[in-house]
């Protein structure tokens, strides 16, 4: 009989330490990555080594945070939908109270809308404490939707989710308005570290970033995204810390910047849709609890602090892997040699040949 409660085991290693400073956390920490792609560990490790050799390490700035849920209502016509939208915005204080009555942590911080024909899409934005906030936002939106249907004439139920959120899909709106934590990470790498650790130059990395990440993604039709492989680091980090791994879809939307500053390398990664939490589903597993505690994300603090710390550590991890990969790709053959050697060694260790 099939065991419906079996646990899928994914190899995990701690890499680092990496150095972080900024408006949320100042620390040096190793980070856990659960992945089948074994070359990711030494690659992120090389980026982490670079961070330790930079004066301020990776400067991580959290610039915004909000979880969203969109609801859909049907109006009798576009004029009625427009009037309803105006009324809803004017009554935001009343709607905030509706949310407060149903949750200790959810707070309604904004409302946006879109009208298409007679359909009104409402995008509610919430603060959700230490939770990533999917269920919290949906519960609050359900209460808001019920209240609106009772108190605003001319509208009827369409859906509790209208895809204007947008959840686990690559869209322009998330990159523009943000969903989850919006974190910018920056690293200034001295020229000798670029040469001795990354085996390249700032000019080569800046040129590759322009041609590959920016121009290549443009030609491919990328949506609010210009990076090499944010998703690799996010998936490994998400699986190791009990996150909803499907959120790498929007999480991987972000932009990498690289500049040659007189031989030093300015390198930055912006992640506007970083969805993480330290409480909620998936966090009760023993290995997740251990990992979160080791990352310093089990502190007694005001709601939201631990999730913000986790977010900046995740974003810094992304930068480490992104920097290492781009450096490797400036040198012919380096990437493939590393994959062949590291994956062969990993396989040999497993099968004993």
CSV table of C-alpha atoms in Angstrom, one decimal, residues 33-37 40 44 225-239 244-256 269-271 273-274 314-315 317-319 321-322 325:
chain,number,residue,atom,x,y,z
A,33,UNK,CA,20.1,25.1,0.9
A,34,UNK,CA,18.0,22.0,0.1
A,35,UNK,CA,18.6,21.0,-3.6
A,36,UNK,CA,19.4,18.2,-5.9
A,37,UNK,CA,21.7,20.6,-7.9
A,40,UNK,CA,24.8,25.2,-6.1
A,44,UNK,CA,26.8,30.1,-3.3
A,225,UNK,CA,12.8,40.2,-14.7
A,226,UNK,CA,16.5,40.4,-15.7
A,227,UNK,CA,18.6,37.9,-13.8
A,228,UNK,CA,20.6,34.7,-14.3
A,229,UNK,CA,19.1,32.2,-11.8
A,230,UNK,CA,17.4,33.7,-8.8
A,231,UNK,CA,15.1,30.7,-8.8
A,232,UNK,CA,17.9,28.3,-7.9
A,233,UNK,CA,18.8,29.9,-4.7
A,234,UNK,CA,15.2,30.7,-3.7
A,235,UNK,CA,14.1,27.1,-4.2
A,236,UNK,CA,16.9,25.7,-2.1
A,237,UNK,CA,16.3,28.3,0.6
A,238,UNK,CA,12.5,27.9,0.6
A,239,UNK,CA,12.7,24.1,0.9
A,244,UNK,CA,5.7,27.4,-0.1
A,245,UNK,CA,8.1,26.5,-2.9
A,246,UNK,CA,5.7,27.5,-5.6
A,247,UNK,CA,6.3,31.1,-4.7
A,248,UNK,CA,9.6,31.0,-6.6
A,249,UNK,CA,7.5,31.7,-9.7
A,250,UNK,CA,7.0,35.4,-8.7
A,251,UNK,CA,10.0,35.4,-6.4
A,252,UNK,CA,12.4,34.8,-9.3
A,253,UNK,CA,11.2,38.0,-10.9
A,254,UNK,CA,14.0,40.5,-10.2
A,255,UNK,CA,16.8,42.5,-11.6
A,256,UNK,CA,20.6,42.1,-11.4
A,269,UNK,CA,20.0,42.2,-6.9
A,270,UNK,CA,16.5,43.6,-6.4
A,271,UNK,CA,13.8,41.1,-5.4
A,273,UNK,CA,8.3,39.6,-4.7
A,274,UNK,CA,10.1,37.7,-1.9
A,314,UNK,CA,17.2,34.9,1.6
A,315,UNK,CA,17.9,37.9,-0.6
A,317,UNK,CA,21.8,34.2,-0.5
A,318,UNK,CA,20.4,35.0,-4.0
A,319,UNK,CA,23.1,37.6,-4.5
A,321,UNK,CA,24.7,32.6,-6.1
A,322,UNK,CA,24.0,35.2,-8.8
A,325,UNK,CA,27.4,32.2,-11.7
